[in-house]
Short mmCIF file of C-alpha atoms in Angstrom, two decimals:
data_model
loop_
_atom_site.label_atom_id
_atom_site.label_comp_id
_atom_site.label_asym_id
_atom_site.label_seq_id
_atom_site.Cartn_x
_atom_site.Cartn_y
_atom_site.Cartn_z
CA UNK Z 1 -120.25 -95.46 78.07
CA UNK Z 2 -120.86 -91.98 79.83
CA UNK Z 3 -119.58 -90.71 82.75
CA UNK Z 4 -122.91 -91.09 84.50
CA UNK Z 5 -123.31 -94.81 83.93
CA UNK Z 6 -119.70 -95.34 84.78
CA UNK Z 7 -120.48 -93.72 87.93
CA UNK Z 8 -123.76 -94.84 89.11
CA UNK Z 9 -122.79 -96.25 92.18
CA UNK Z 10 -121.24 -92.34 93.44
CA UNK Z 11 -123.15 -91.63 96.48
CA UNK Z 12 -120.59 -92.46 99.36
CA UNK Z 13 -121.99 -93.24 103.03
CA UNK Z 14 -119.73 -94.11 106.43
CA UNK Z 15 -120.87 -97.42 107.66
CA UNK Z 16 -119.64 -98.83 111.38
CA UNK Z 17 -119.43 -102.79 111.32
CA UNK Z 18 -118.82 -103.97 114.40
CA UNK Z 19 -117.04 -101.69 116.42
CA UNK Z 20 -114.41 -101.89 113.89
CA UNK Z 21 -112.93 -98.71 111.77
CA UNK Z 22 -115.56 -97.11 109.24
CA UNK Z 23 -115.39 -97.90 106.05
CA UNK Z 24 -116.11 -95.80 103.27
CA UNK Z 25 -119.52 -97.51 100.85
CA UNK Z 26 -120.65 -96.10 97.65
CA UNK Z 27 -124.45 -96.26 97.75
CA UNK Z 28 -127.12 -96.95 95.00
CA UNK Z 29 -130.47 -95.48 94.75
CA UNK Z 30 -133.84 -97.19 93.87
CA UNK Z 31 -133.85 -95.27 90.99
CA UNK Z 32 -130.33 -95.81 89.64
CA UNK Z 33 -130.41 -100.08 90.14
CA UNK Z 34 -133.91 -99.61 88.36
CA UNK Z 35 -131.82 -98.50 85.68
CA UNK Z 36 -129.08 -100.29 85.80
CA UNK Z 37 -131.79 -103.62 85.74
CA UNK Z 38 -133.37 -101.75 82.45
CA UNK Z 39 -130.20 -101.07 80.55
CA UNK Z 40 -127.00 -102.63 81.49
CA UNK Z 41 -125.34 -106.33 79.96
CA UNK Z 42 -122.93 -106.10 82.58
CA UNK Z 43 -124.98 -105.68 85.65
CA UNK Z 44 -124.08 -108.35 88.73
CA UNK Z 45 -126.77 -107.75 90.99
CA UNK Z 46 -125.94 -110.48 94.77
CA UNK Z 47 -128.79 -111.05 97.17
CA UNK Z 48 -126.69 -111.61 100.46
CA UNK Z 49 -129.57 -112.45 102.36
CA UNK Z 50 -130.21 -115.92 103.93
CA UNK Z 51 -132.03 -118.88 101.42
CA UNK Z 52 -135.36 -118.49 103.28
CA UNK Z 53 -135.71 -114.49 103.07
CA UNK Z 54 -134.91 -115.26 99.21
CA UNK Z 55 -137.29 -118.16 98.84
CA UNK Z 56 -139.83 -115.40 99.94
CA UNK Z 57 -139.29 -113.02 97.13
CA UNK Z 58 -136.17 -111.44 95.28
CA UNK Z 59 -135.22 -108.57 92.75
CA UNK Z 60 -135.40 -110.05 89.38
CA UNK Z 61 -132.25 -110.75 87.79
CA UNK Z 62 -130.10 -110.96 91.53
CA UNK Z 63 -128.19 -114.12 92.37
CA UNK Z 64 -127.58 -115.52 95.43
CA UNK Z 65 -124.49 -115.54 97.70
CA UNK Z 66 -125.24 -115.57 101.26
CA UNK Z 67 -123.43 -112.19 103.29
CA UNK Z 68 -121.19 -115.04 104.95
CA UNK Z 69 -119.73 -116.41 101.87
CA UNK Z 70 -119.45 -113.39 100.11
CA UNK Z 71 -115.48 -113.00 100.97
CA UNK Z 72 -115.30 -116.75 99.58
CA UNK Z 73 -117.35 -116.40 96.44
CA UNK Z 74 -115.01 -113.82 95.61
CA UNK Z 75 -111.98 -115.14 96.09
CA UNK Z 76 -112.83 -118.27 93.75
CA UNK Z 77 -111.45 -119.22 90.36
CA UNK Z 78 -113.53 -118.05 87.69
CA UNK Z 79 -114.59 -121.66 86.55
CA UNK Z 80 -115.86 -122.63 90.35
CA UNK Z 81 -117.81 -119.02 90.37
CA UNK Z 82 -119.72 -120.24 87.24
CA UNK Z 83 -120.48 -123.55 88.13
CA UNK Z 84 -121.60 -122.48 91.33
CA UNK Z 85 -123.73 -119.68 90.96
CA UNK Z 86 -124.29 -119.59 87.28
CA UNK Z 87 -122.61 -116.49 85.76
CA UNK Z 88 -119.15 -115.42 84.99
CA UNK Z 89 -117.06 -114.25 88.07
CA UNK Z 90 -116.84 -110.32 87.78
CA UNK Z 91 -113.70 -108.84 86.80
CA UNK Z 92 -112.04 -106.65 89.83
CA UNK Z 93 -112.70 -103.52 87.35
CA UNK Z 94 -116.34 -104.39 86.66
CA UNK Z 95 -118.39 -101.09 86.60
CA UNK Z 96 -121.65 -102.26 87.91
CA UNK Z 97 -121.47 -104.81 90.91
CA UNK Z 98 -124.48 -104.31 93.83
CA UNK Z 99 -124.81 -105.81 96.38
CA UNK Z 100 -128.37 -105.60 99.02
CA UNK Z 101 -130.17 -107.38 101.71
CA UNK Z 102 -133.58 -106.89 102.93
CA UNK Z 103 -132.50 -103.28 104.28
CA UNK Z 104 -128.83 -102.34 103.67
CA UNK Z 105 -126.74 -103.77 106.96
CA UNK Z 106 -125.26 -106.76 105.58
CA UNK Z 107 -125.17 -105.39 101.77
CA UNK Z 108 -122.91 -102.83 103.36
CA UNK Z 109 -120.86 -105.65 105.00
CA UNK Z 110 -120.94 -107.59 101.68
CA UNK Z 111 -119.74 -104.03 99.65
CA UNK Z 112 -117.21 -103.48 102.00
CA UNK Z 113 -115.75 -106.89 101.73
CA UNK Z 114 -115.94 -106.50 97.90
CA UNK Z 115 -114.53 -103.50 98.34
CA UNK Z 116 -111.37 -105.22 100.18
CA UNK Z 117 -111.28 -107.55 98.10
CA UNK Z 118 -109.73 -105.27 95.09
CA UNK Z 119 -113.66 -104.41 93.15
CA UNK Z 120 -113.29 -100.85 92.91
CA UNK Z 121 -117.20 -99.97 92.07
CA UNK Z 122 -118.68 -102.35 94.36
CA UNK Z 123 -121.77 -100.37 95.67
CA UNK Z 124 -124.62 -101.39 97.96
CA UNK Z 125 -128.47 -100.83 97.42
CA UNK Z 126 -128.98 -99.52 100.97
CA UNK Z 127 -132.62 -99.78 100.17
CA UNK Z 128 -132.76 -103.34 99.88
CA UNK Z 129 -135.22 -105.55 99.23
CA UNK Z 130 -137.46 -103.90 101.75
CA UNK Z 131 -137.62 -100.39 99.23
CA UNK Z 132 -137.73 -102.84 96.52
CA UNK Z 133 -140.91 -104.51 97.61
CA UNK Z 134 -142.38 -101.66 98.48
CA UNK Z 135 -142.25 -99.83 95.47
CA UNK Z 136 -142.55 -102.82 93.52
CA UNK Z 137 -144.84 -105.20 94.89
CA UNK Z 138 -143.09 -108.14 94.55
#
């Protein structure tokens, strides 16, 4: 693996969340998840937005872990992860793990939180699925 895909996720941004303390989230581009979706085996792209903006359309390949569970999800055991949401839990030194929403607020909340949680190149797609639709069409 290069240094660039190890690094995709680089860009760095300060994000406020509630009042609270900043906290420091790397970033991905349009450009860099569309080739992350082209390329990568080891890819975990999470939708943290609610079931009905999902029902109305999604990035292909994302799964689905609502911004408020995200901390939970997280924290399971591997075997609950799977059966749950139908892949293998991430490892905390997985190199490609984005998060988004519809236009980067609560990916940034979900990054940060993945971020706490001990994943290292947790990034958010601050575009979100807004960008996505938009350059995609669906």
């Amino acid at each position: 693996m290069s240094d660039k895909e190890k690094h995709e996720c680089q860009h760095e941004g300060v994000i406020f969340l509630s009042g609270l303390w900043p906290s420091v989230t790397k970033e991905i581009s349009y450009a860099d998840l569309k080739a992350l979706l082209g390329k990568s085996q080891n890819l975990l792209l999470i939708d943290v937005r609610t079931k009905e903006e999902v029902d109305k359309g999604r990035i292909p390949g994302s799964i689905h872990i609502p911004v408020n569970t995200v901390e939970e999800a997280l924290a399971m055991e591997p075997e609950e992860f799977k059966s749950k949401y139908g892949v293998t839990k991430p490892p905390l030194d997985t190199p490609e793990l984005v998060f988004h929403c519809q236009m980067g607020k609560r990916g940034a909340t979900a990054t940060s939180k993945a971020l706490e949680a001990g994943y290292l190149n947790a990034c958010n797609y601050a575009g979100g699925y807004k960008e996505w639709f938009e350059k995609e069409g669906k």
